[in-house]
Amino acid sequence: MAWRNPYYDPSLAHHRVDGFVNPEPELAVGGDFWRWRRERRAQGLPQAPAAGYAAFAREWSVAPDFAQAGERIWWLGHSTLLLQIDGLRVLTDPVLSSRASPFSFVGPARKLPCVTSVAALPDVDLVLISHSHYDHLDRISVQQLARRSPAQAQPIHFIVPLGLGDKLRSFGADNVHELDWWQAFDFRGLRVRATPAQHWSARTPWDRNRTLWCGFTVHGSQRGFYFAGDTGYWHGVPEIVERCGRIDLAALPIGAYAPRWFMKGQHIDPAQAVQMHLELAARHSIAIHWGTFELADDALDEPPQKLAIALADNGLGADDFWLLKHGESRSLAMRTLAESRVHFGT
C-alpha cells in the first residue's frame, strides 16, 4: 500500500497526500544529479582554499569561550549556532560529528576540525532542527544531547518540523515537539515559530519529502532571532516579519550554492543572502552554512569573498552581516539591538 502523509491537511497548500511541497513548488529543487556529479568530477571541483586546508583552518577557527555571560551567539560551524537569550540557551542543527553522513567511513567529512563537543557545551534548553538532511540532523550529536538531558537542571526540549518526531525519539530524545509552518511553541518566555523554507527532506532514497523542512524564529523579551536552516530564495520572505515579528539577528546560509543550475532551488547564494537580509529588515545577520563541509562546487573560501561583494553592492558592511570564525561569538547586548522592541506578531 502506498505511503500516506499522516499530517495531510487539504486546506494547506504545502501539504500533499504523499508528503510536503515548497512554498513555491514551481521553483525546481535539484535537477540531474548525475550530470552534476559528472561535471564536478571532470572540472576537479571543489577546489581547495587558495592557501590550503591547513591555513584555512588556522584562519577560520578559534576555541569557543562558553563562560562569556549575557546575550550572545556562537557559531560552531556549518549551521550549528548556540544562542544565549533571556537566560536560556538555544542550539540549532547540532552537527558535531566528523562526517555529515549515516556512515563513519564515507560521506562529506569536516574540512575544519570541530571546535567543540556535546560534552563541552554548557547546559542547553532548546534544540531546533530544521530538517532531516545529515548535515543538519546528526544522530550521534542528538543521542549525546539526549543522554545529558536528565543530568541538567532542566531537560532539553527538541523542536522539529512535522514528521521528524519519531526519528528524534528513536535517537533517545524526550520532550520532542513537532511544528507545521507558522505554528508556535512557547517555552519559559520564548516564543519559537516554524517558518517556511524552500528546500526538501530525505534520509534515504525512499523517504523524500515525507517530513517537513523549515526555518525558525525565536522571540524573547527584547530580541527577535531568525534561523533560516537550509533554503533557496522564495518570494514570501517578508511574510516572516509580518507574521512573527521584528528580526534583530538573522542566521542566513551563504555556502553550497554552486552550480546555480542545480543548487538555486534549494540553497541561496551570498547575493541572495544579502537580499534576504534586506527583505527581513534584519538589524544584523550572521553567515552560516559555509566553510565546514564541501557539499557543492564552491570552494570553502569563496562564500566570504562573494558576500563582501554583495554587501558592497548594497551599501552594507561587516557590521551589518557578521562573518564569524568557527567557535567565535558576538554579543547581542549592543545599542542597536537593545533599542528594539520585539512583538510576537499574529
mmCIF file of C-alpha atoms in Angstrom:
data_model
loop_
_atom_site.group_PDB
_atom_site.id
_atom_site.type_symbol
_atom_site.label_atom_id
_atom_site.label_comp_id
_atom_site.label_asym_id
_atom_site.label_seq_id
_atom_site.Cartn_x
_atom_site.Cartn_y
_atom_site.Cartn_z
ATOM 1 C CA MET A 1 0.000 0.000 0.000
ATOM 2 C CA ALA A 2 1.291 3.471 -0.885
ATOM 3 C CA TRP A 3 2.581 5.603 1.977
ATOM 4 C CA ARG A 4 0.150 8.316 3.088
ATOM 5 C CA ASN A 5 1.141 11.515 4.865
ATOM 6 C CA PRO A 6 -0.366 11.212 8.383
ATOM 7 C CA TYR A 7 -0.311 15.022 8.750
ATOM 8 C CA TYR A 8 -2.096 15.728 5.473
ATOM 9 C CA ASP A 9 -4.406 18.728 5.653
ATOM 10 C CA PRO A 10 -6.042 19.546 2.286
ATOM 11 C CA SER A 11 -6.539 23.156 3.364
ATOM 12 C CA LEU A 12 -2.760 23.767 3.457
ATOM 13 C CA ALA A 13 -1.009 24.349 0.141
ATOM 14 C CA HIS A 14 2.286 22.777 1.226
ATOM 15 C CA HIS A 15 0.625 19.505 2.273
ATOM 16 C CA ARG A 16 0.246 16.589 -0.116
ATOM 17 C CA VAL A 17 -1.176 13.133 0.432
ATOM 18 C CA ASP A 18 2.293 11.721 -0.247
ATOM 19 C CA GLY A 19 4.339 14.327 1.667
ATOM 20 C CA PHE A 20 5.111 18.034 1.539
ATOM 21 C CA VAL A 21 5.993 20.659 -1.108
ATOM 22 C CA ASN A 22 7.701 24.041 -1.140
ATOM 23 C CA PRO A 23 6.083 27.456 -0.702
ATOM 24 C CA GLU A 24 6.886 27.981 -4.395
ATOM 25 C CA PRO A 25 6.782 24.423 -5.815
ATOM 26 C CA GLU A 26 7.255 25.700 -9.350
ATOM 27 C CA LEU A 27 10.874 26.588 -8.452
ATOM 28 C CA ALA A 28 12.813 23.467 -9.322
ATOM 29 C CA VAL A 29 14.720 21.817 -6.471
ATOM 30 C CA GLY A 30 17.734 19.961 -7.802
ATOM 31 C CA GLY A 31 17.919 18.544 -11.272
ATOM 32 C CA ASP A 32 20.085 15.960 -12.979
ATOM 33 C CA PHE A 33 22.153 14.794 -10.004
ATOM 34 C CA TRP A 34 24.402 12.542 -12.079
ATOM 35 C CA ARG A 35 25.075 15.319 -14.592
ATOM 36 C CA TRP A 36 26.218 17.498 -11.683
ATOM 37 C CA ARG A 37 28.463 14.754 -10.335
ATOM 38 C CA ARG A 38 29.988 14.137 -13.777
ATOM 39 C CA GLU A 39 30.670 17.838 -14.369
ATOM 40 C CA ARG A 40 32.039 18.262 -10.860
ATOM 41 C CA ARG A 41 34.454 15.376 -11.329
ATOM 42 C CA ALA A 42 35.523 16.492 -14.811
ATOM 43 C CA GLN A 43 36.310 20.027 -13.572
ATOM 44 C CA GLY A 44 38.100 18.852 -10.441
ATOM 45 C CA LEU A 45 35.657 20.649 -8.149
ATOM 46 C CA PRO A 46 35.523 21.769 -5.456
ATOM 47 C CA GLN A 47 38.955 23.357 -5.371
ATOM 48 C CA ALA A 48 40.935 23.626 -2.162
ATOM 49 C CA PRO A 49 41.085 27.025 -0.439
ATOM 50 C CA ALA A 50 43.678 29.284 -2.040
ATOM 51 C CA ALA A 51 46.110 28.944 0.882
ATOM 52 C CA GLY A 52 45.336 25.258 1.507
ATOM 53 C CA TYR A 53 43.141 23.490 4.031
ATOM 54 C CA ALA A 54 45.513 23.786 6.983
ATOM 55 C CA ALA A 55 45.917 27.536 6.576
ATOM 56 C CA PHE A 56 42.168 27.941 6.091
ATOM 57 C CA ALA A 57 41.536 26.061 9.342
ATOM 58 C CA ARG A 58 44.006 28.249 11.223
ATOM 59 C CA GLU A 59 42.417 31.405 9.844
ATOM 60 C CA TRP A 60 38.810 30.449 10.467
ATOM 61 C CA SER A 61 38.839 28.531 13.776
ATOM 62 C CA VAL A 62 39.077 29.631 17.412
ATOM 63 C CA ALA A 63 38.330 27.823 20.655
ATOM 64 C CA PRO A 64 34.883 28.875 21.892
ATOM 65 C CA ASP A 65 34.606 30.503 25.312
ATOM 66 C CA PHE A 66 31.254 29.431 26.725
ATOM 67 C CA ALA A 67 31.906 31.216 30.026
ATOM 68 C CA GLN A 68 31.001 34.549 28.448
ATOM 69 C CA ALA A 69 27.837 35.853 30.056
ATOM 70 C CA GLY A 70 24.988 37.926 28.694
ATOM 71 C CA GLU A 71 23.073 37.674 25.458
ATOM 72 C CA ARG A 72 25.422 36.214 22.884
ATOM 73 C CA ILE A 73 25.644 33.935 19.854
ATOM 74 C CA TRP A 74 28.375 31.422 18.975
ATOM 75 C CA TRP A 75 28.915 29.944 15.524
ATOM 76 C CA LEU A 76 30.145 26.366 15.960
ATOM 77 C CA GLY A 77 30.456 25.524 12.265
ATOM 78 C CA HIS A 78 28.083 24.868 9.370
ATOM 79 C CA SER A 79 24.534 25.550 10.676
ATOM 80 C CA THR A 80 25.242 24.929 14.347
ATOM 81 C CA LEU A 81 24.714 28.030 16.494
ATOM 82 C CA LEU A 82 24.405 28.485 20.235
ATOM 83 C CA LEU A 83 22.134 31.394 21.120
ATOM 84 C CA GLN A 84 22.053 32.762 24.661
ATOM 85 C CA ILE A 85 18.885 34.807 25.113
ATOM 86 C CA ASP A 86 16.775 35.740 28.156
ATOM 87 C CA GLY A 87 18.818 33.419 30.362
ATOM 88 C CA LEU A 88 18.175 30.419 28.089
ATOM 89 C CA ARG A 89 20.354 28.627 25.533
ATOM 90 C CA VAL A 90 19.115 27.590 22.102
ATOM 91 C CA LEU A 91 21.158 25.228 19.893
ATOM 92 C CA THR A 92 20.449 24.991 16.151
ATOM 93 C CA ASP A 93 21.026 21.977 13.886
ATOM 94 C CA PRO A 94 23.690 20.359 16.095
ATOM 95 C CA VAL A 95 26.185 18.531 13.868
ATOM 96 C CA LEU A 96 29.323 17.975 15.927
ATOM 97 C CA SER A 97 30.481 14.736 14.298
ATOM 98 C CA SER A 98 33.334 14.231 11.846
ATOM 99 C CA ARG A 99 31.055 13.448 8.902
ATOM 100 C CA ALA A 100 27.648 14.581 7.648
ATOM 101 C CA SER A 101 26.693 11.041 6.754
ATOM 102 C CA PRO A 102 24.901 7.926 8.024
ATOM 103 C CA PHE A 103 28.311 6.209 7.952
ATOM 104 C CA SER A 104 31.522 6.875 9.878
ATOM 105 C CA PHE A 105 33.772 5.892 6.960
ATOM 106 C CA VAL A 106 32.240 7.631 3.924
ATOM 107 C CA GLY A 107 30.327 10.812 3.148
ATOM 108 C CA PRO A 108 31.130 14.530 3.482
ATOM 109 C CA ALA A 109 33.913 14.949 6.047
ATOM 110 C CA ARG A 110 34.695 18.063 8.054
ATOM 111 C CA LYS A 111 37.410 20.141 6.453
ATOM 112 C CA LEU A 112 37.856 22.066 9.708
ATOM 113 C CA PRO A 113 38.081 20.111 12.960
ATOM 114 C CA CYS A 114 35.044 20.579 15.162
ATOM 115 C CA VAL A 115 35.686 23.385 17.656
ATOM 116 C CA THR A 116 33.681 21.770 20.456
ATOM 117 C CA SER A 117 31.883 18.621 21.535
ATOM 118 C CA VAL A 118 28.479 17.986 23.013
ATOM 119 C CA ALA A 119 30.141 17.265 26.365
ATOM 120 C CA ALA A 120 31.880 20.665 26.324
ATOM 121 C CA LEU A 121 28.696 22.642 25.704
ATOM 122 C CA PRO A 122 27.009 24.466 28.581
ATOM 123 C CA ASP A 123 23.506 23.365 29.550
ATOM 124 C CA VAL A 124 21.157 23.644 26.571
ATOM 125 C CA ASP A 125 17.448 24.407 26.932
ATOM 126 C CA LEU A 126 16.126 24.159 23.372
ATOM 127 C CA VAL A 127 17.400 22.358 20.281
ATOM 128 C CA LEU A 128 15.970 23.459 16.924
ATOM 129 C CA ILE A 129 16.325 21.059 13.991
ATOM 130 C CA SER A 130 15.340 22.433 10.600
ATOM 131 C CA HIS A 131 15.130 19.258 8.511
ATOM 132 C CA SER A 132 16.289 15.685 8.082
ATOM 133 C CA HIS A 133 19.446 16.050 5.949
ATOM 134 C CA TYR A 134 22.577 14.608 7.524
ATOM 135 C CA ASP A 135 24.410 17.935 7.636
ATOM 136 C CA HIS A 136 21.569 19.294 9.820
ATOM 137 C CA LEU A 137 20.322 16.250 11.737
ATOM 138 C CA ASP A 138 23.197 14.204 13.164
ATOM 139 C CA ARG A 139 22.246 11.047 15.035
ATOM 140 C CA ILE A 140 25.344 10.966 17.242
ATOM 141 C CA SER A 141 25.011 14.607 18.336
ATOM 142 C CA VAL A 142 21.310 14.158 19.167
ATOM 143 C CA GLN A 143 21.999 10.943 21.066
ATOM 144 C CA GLN A 144 24.679 12.668 23.138
ATOM 145 C CA LEU A 145 22.388 15.613 23.876
ATOM 146 C CA ALA A 146 19.571 13.226 24.840
ATOM 147 C CA ARG A 147 21.870 11.344 27.236
ATOM 148 C CA ARG A 148 22.997 14.507 29.009
ATOM 149 C CA SER A 149 19.476 15.975 29.239
ATOM 150 C CA PRO A 150 18.454 14.213 32.519
ATOM 151 C CA ALA A 151 21.617 15.465 34.255
ATOM 152 C CA GLN A 152 20.789 19.122 33.601
ATOM 153 C CA ALA A 153 18.804 21.321 35.968
ATOM 154 C CA GLN A 154 16.137 21.498 33.245
ATOM 155 C CA PRO A 155 15.667 18.871 30.486
ATOM 156 C CA ILE A 156 16.359 19.694 26.855
ATOM 157 C CA HIS A 157 13.365 20.257 24.572
ATOM 158 C CA PHE A 158 13.720 19.435 20.869
ATOM 159 C CA ILE A 159 11.697 21.410 18.292
ATOM 160 C CA VAL A 160 11.377 19.818 14.850
ATOM 161 C CA PRO A 161 9.190 20.122 11.738
ATOM 162 C CA LEU A 162 6.305 17.731 11.111
ATOM 163 C CA GLY A 163 7.290 14.100 10.767
ATOM 164 C CA LEU A 164 10.690 14.235 12.487
ATOM 165 C CA GLY A 165 9.450 13.484 15.995
ATOM 166 C CA ASP A 166 9.689 9.697 15.712
ATOM 167 C CA LYS A 167 13.232 9.948 14.315
ATOM 168 C CA LEU A 168 14.349 12.076 17.276
ATOM 169 C CA ARG A 169 12.686 9.734 19.728
ATOM 170 C CA SER A 170 14.442 6.773 18.068
ATOM 171 C CA PHE A 171 17.708 8.604 18.863
ATOM 172 C CA GLY A 172 16.720 8.730 22.535
ATOM 173 C CA ALA A 173 15.312 12.261 22.712
ATOM 174 C CA ASP A 174 12.418 13.093 25.017
ATOM 175 C CA ASN A 175 10.377 16.310 25.055
ATOM 176 C CA VAL A 176 10.115 16.430 21.257
ATOM 177 C CA HIS A 177 7.686 18.959 19.751
ATOM 178 C CA GLU A 178 6.665 18.952 16.079
ATOM 179 C CA LEU A 179 5.602 22.154 14.327
ATOM 180 C CA ASP A 180 3.998 22.909 10.990
ATOM 181 C CA TRP A 181 4.859 26.154 9.198
ATOM 182 C CA TRP A 182 3.722 29.172 11.234
ATOM 183 C CA GLN A 183 2.916 27.111 14.330
ATOM 184 C CA ALA A 184 4.458 28.321 17.606
ATOM 185 C CA PHE A 185 5.865 26.716 20.737
ATOM 186 C CA ASP A 186 6.124 28.827 23.901
ATOM 187 C CA PHE A 187 8.899 27.942 26.296
ATOM 188 C CA ARG A 188 9.793 29.812 29.508
ATOM 189 C CA GLY A 189 9.204 33.255 28.000
ATOM 190 C CA LEU A 190 10.482 32.461 24.496
ATOM 191 C CA ARG A 191 8.242 32.004 21.504
ATOM 192 C CA VAL A 192 9.595 29.679 18.809
ATOM 193 C CA ARG A 193 7.800 29.622 15.484
ATOM 194 C CA ALA A 194 8.470 27.386 12.476
ATOM 195 C CA THR A 195 8.671 29.273 9.180
ATOM 196 C CA PRO A 196 8.530 28.132 5.547
ATOM 197 C CA ALA A 197 11.721 27.330 3.641
ATOM 198 C CA GLN A 198 12.409 26.451 0.008
ATOM 199 C CA HIS A 199 14.134 23.110 0.365
ATOM 200 C CA TRP A 200 13.385 19.375 0.700
ATOM 201 C CA SER A 201 13.962 16.407 3.011
ATOM 202 C CA ALA A 202 15.299 12.850 2.859
ATOM 203 C CA ARG A 203 17.493 10.479 4.831
ATOM 204 C CA THR A 204 17.150 7.517 2.459
ATOM 205 C CA PRO A 205 16.322 7.105 -1.248
ATOM 206 C CA TRP A 206 12.761 6.167 -0.240
ATOM 207 C CA ASP A 207 11.579 8.953 2.069
ATOM 208 C CA ARG A 208 11.985 12.141 0.023
ATOM 209 C CA ASN A 209 9.719 14.945 1.331
ATOM 210 C CA ARG A 210 7.895 12.691 3.793
ATOM 211 C CA THR A 211 8.979 15.004 6.612
ATOM 212 C CA LEU A 212 8.679 18.780 6.562
ATOM 213 C CA TRP A 213 11.560 21.290 6.474
ATOM 214 C CA CYS A 214 11.539 24.763 7.989
ATOM 215 C CA GLY A 215 13.330 27.758 9.430
ATOM 216 C CA PHE A 216 12.639 29.129 12.904
ATOM 217 C CA THR A 217 12.119 32.439 14.634
ATOM 218 C CA VAL A 218 12.877 32.864 18.331
ATOM 219 C CA HIS A 219 11.475 35.897 20.111
ATOM 220 C CA GLY A 220 12.309 36.839 23.671
ATOM 221 C CA SER A 221 11.570 39.837 25.837
ATOM 222 C CA GLN A 222 13.659 42.232 23.740
ATOM 223 C CA ARG A 223 15.059 40.491 20.682
ATOM 224 C CA GLY A 224 13.959 38.542 17.654
ATOM 225 C CA PHE A 225 16.161 35.884 16.007
ATOM 226 C CA TYR A 226 15.634 34.097 12.679
ATOM 227 C CA PHE A 227 17.372 30.845 11.723
ATOM 228 C CA ALA A 228 16.887 30.046 8.044
ATOM 229 C CA GLY A 229 18.056 26.421 8.151
ATOM 230 C CA ASP A 230 18.524 25.452 4.502
ATOM 231 C CA THR A 231 16.626 27.403 1.871
ATOM 232 C CA GLY A 232 16.602 28.552 -1.677
ATOM 233 C CA TYR A 233 15.214 32.010 -2.328
ATOM 234 C CA TRP A 234 11.426 32.353 -2.301
ATOM 235 C CA HIS A 235 9.251 35.439 -2.563
ATOM 236 C CA GLY A 236 7.468 35.097 0.782
ATOM 237 C CA VAL A 237 10.439 36.149 2.928
ATOM 238 C CA PRO A 238 8.857 39.461 4.113
ATOM 239 C CA GLU A 239 5.904 37.464 5.460
ATOM 240 C CA ILE A 240 8.204 36.057 8.151
ATOM 241 C CA VAL A 241 8.477 39.501 9.733
ATOM 242 C CA GLU A 242 4.764 40.223 9.224
ATOM 243 C CA ARG A 243 3.700 37.034 10.992
ATOM 244 C CA CYS A 244 6.461 36.515 13.548
ATOM 245 C CA GLY A 245 7.716 39.961 14.499
ATOM 246 C CA ARG A 246 10.801 42.054 14.128
ATOM 247 C CA ILE A 247 14.139 40.349 13.393
ATOM 248 C CA ASP A 248 17.192 41.728 15.161
ATOM 249 C CA LEU A 249 19.553 38.943 14.093
ATOM 250 C CA ALA A 250 19.136 36.579 11.133
ATOM 251 C CA ALA A 251 21.284 33.481 10.585
ATOM 252 C CA LEU A 252 21.499 33.084 6.810
ATOM 253 C CA PRO A 253 23.339 30.436 4.751
ATOM 254 C CA ILE A 254 25.959 31.640 2.273
ATOM 255 C CA GLY A 255 27.592 28.396 1.061
ATOM 256 C CA ALA A 256 26.885 25.269 -1.028
ATOM 257 C CA TYR A 257 25.376 27.285 -3.897
ATOM 258 C CA ALA A 258 27.300 26.131 -6.990
ATOM 259 C CA PRO A 259 26.466 25.282 -9.697
ATOM 260 C CA ARG A 260 23.422 27.541 -9.717
ATOM 261 C CA TRP A 261 21.523 25.456 -12.284
ATOM 262 C CA PHE A 262 21.479 22.634 -9.722
ATOM 263 C CA MET A 263 21.500 24.432 -6.363
ATOM 264 C CA LYS A 264 19.379 27.553 -6.839
ATOM 265 C CA GLY A 265 16.085 25.915 -5.871
ATOM 266 C CA GLN A 266 17.457 24.668 -2.560
ATOM 267 C CA HIS A 267 20.372 26.911 -1.452
ATOM 268 C CA ILE A 268 20.683 30.675 -1.622
ATOM 269 C CA ASP A 269 23.981 32.207 -2.722
ATOM 270 C CA PRO A 270 25.718 35.111 -0.929
ATOM 271 C CA ALA A 271 23.937 37.754 -3.038
ATOM 272 C CA GLN A 272 20.559 36.220 -2.191
ATOM 273 C CA ALA A 273 21.550 36.046 1.479
ATOM 274 C CA VAL A 274 22.071 39.815 1.381
ATOM 275 C CA GLN A 275 18.735 40.174 -0.399
ATOM 276 C CA MET A 276 17.044 38.165 2.371
ATOM 277 C CA HIS A 277 18.811 40.286 4.999
ATOM 278 C CA LEU A 278 17.261 43.378 3.418
ATOM 279 C CA GLU A 279 13.806 41.851 2.943
ATOM 280 C CA LEU A 280 13.759 40.729 6.579
ATOM 281 C CA ALA A 281 14.783 44.249 7.622
ATOM 282 C CA ALA A 282 17.211 42.493 9.963
ATOM 283 C CA ARG A 283 19.374 44.773 12.077
ATOM 284 C CA HIS A 284 22.217 42.265 11.702
ATOM 285 C CA SER A 285 22.762 38.912 10.022
ATOM 286 C CA ILE A 286 25.292 36.158 10.659
ATOM 287 C CA ALA A 287 26.713 33.915 7.926
ATOM 288 C CA ILE A 288 26.212 30.151 8.343
ATOM 289 C CA HIS A 289 26.366 27.002 6.179
ATOM 290 C CA TRP A 290 29.849 27.609 4.800
ATOM 291 C CA GLY A 291 33.477 26.707 5.491
ATOM 292 C CA THR A 292 32.834 23.330 7.150
ATOM 293 C CA PHE A 293 31.811 20.680 4.612
ATOM 294 C CA GLU A 294 32.365 20.570 0.848
ATOM 295 C CA LEU A 295 28.763 19.951 -0.218
ATOM 296 C CA ALA A 296 28.754 21.744 -3.572
ATOM 297 C CA ASP A 297 31.181 23.146 -6.151
ATOM 298 C CA ASP A 298 32.100 26.394 -4.390
ATOM 299 C CA ALA A 299 35.466 26.344 -2.622
ATOM 300 C CA LEU A 300 35.433 26.750 1.159
ATOM 301 C CA ASP A 301 36.946 30.243 0.953
ATOM 302 C CA GLU A 302 34.712 31.519 -1.872
ATOM 303 C CA PRO A 303 31.479 32.423 0.019
ATOM 304 C CA PRO A 304 33.106 35.179 2.156
ATOM 305 C CA GLN A 305 34.560 36.770 -0.972
ATOM 306 C CA LYS A 306 31.197 36.801 -2.746
ATOM 307 C CA LEU A 307 29.465 38.019 0.406
ATOM 308 C CA ALA A 308 31.827 41.008 0.612
ATOM 309 C CA ILE A 309 30.997 41.929 -2.986
ATOM 310 C CA ALA A 310 27.238 41.624 -2.405
ATOM 311 C CA LEU A 311 27.440 43.746 0.743
ATOM 312 C CA ALA A 312 29.406 46.477 -1.031
ATOM 313 C CA ASP A 313 26.933 46.447 -3.923
ATOM 314 C CA ASN A 314 24.149 47.184 -1.427
ATOM 315 C CA GLY A 315 25.988 49.773 0.641
ATOM 316 C CA LEU A 316 26.391 47.393 3.589
ATOM 317 C CA GLY A 317 29.419 46.325 5.573
ATOM 318 C CA ALA A 318 30.826 43.827 8.053
ATOM 319 C CA ASP A 319 28.779 45.189 10.965
ATOM 320 C CA ASP A 320 25.567 44.575 9.039
ATOM 321 C CA PHE A 321 26.374 40.972 8.113
ATOM 322 C CA TRP A 322 28.680 39.195 10.561
ATOM 323 C CA LEU A 323 31.293 36.750 9.294
ATOM 324 C CA LEU A 324 32.487 34.785 12.326
ATOM 325 C CA LYS A 325 35.176 32.169 12.722
ATOM 326 C CA HIS A 326 34.217 28.666 13.828
ATOM 327 C CA GLY A 327 33.951 28.986 17.605
ATOM 328 C CA GLU A 328 33.751 32.778 17.621
ATOM 329 C CA SER A 329 30.922 34.591 19.371
ATOM 330 C CA ARG A 330 29.331 38.007 19.222
ATOM 331 C CA SER A 331 27.494 39.869 21.956
ATOM 332 C CA LEU A 332 23.896 40.836 21.295
ATOM 333 C CA ALA A 333 23.941 43.494 24.013
ATOM 334 C CA MET A 334 24.700 46.384 21.716
ATOM 335 C CA ARG A 335 22.794 49.603 21.381
ATOM 336 C CA THR A 336 21.142 48.857 18.042
ATOM 337 C CA LEU A 337 19.753 45.576 19.353
ATOM 338 C CA ALA A 338 18.895 46.750 22.840
ATOM 339 C CA GLU A 339 16.769 49.561 21.481
ATOM 340 C CA SER A 340 14.454 47.213 19.600
ATOM 341 C CA ARG A 341 11.069 46.272 20.974
ATOM 342 C CA VAL A 342 10.018 42.899 19.595
ATOM 343 C CA HIS A 343 6.412 41.841 19.315
ATOM 344 C CA PHE A 344 5.182 38.331 18.680
ATOM 345 C CA GLY A 345 3.029 39.171 15.680
ATOM 346 C CA THR A 346 -0.139 37.322 14.849
#
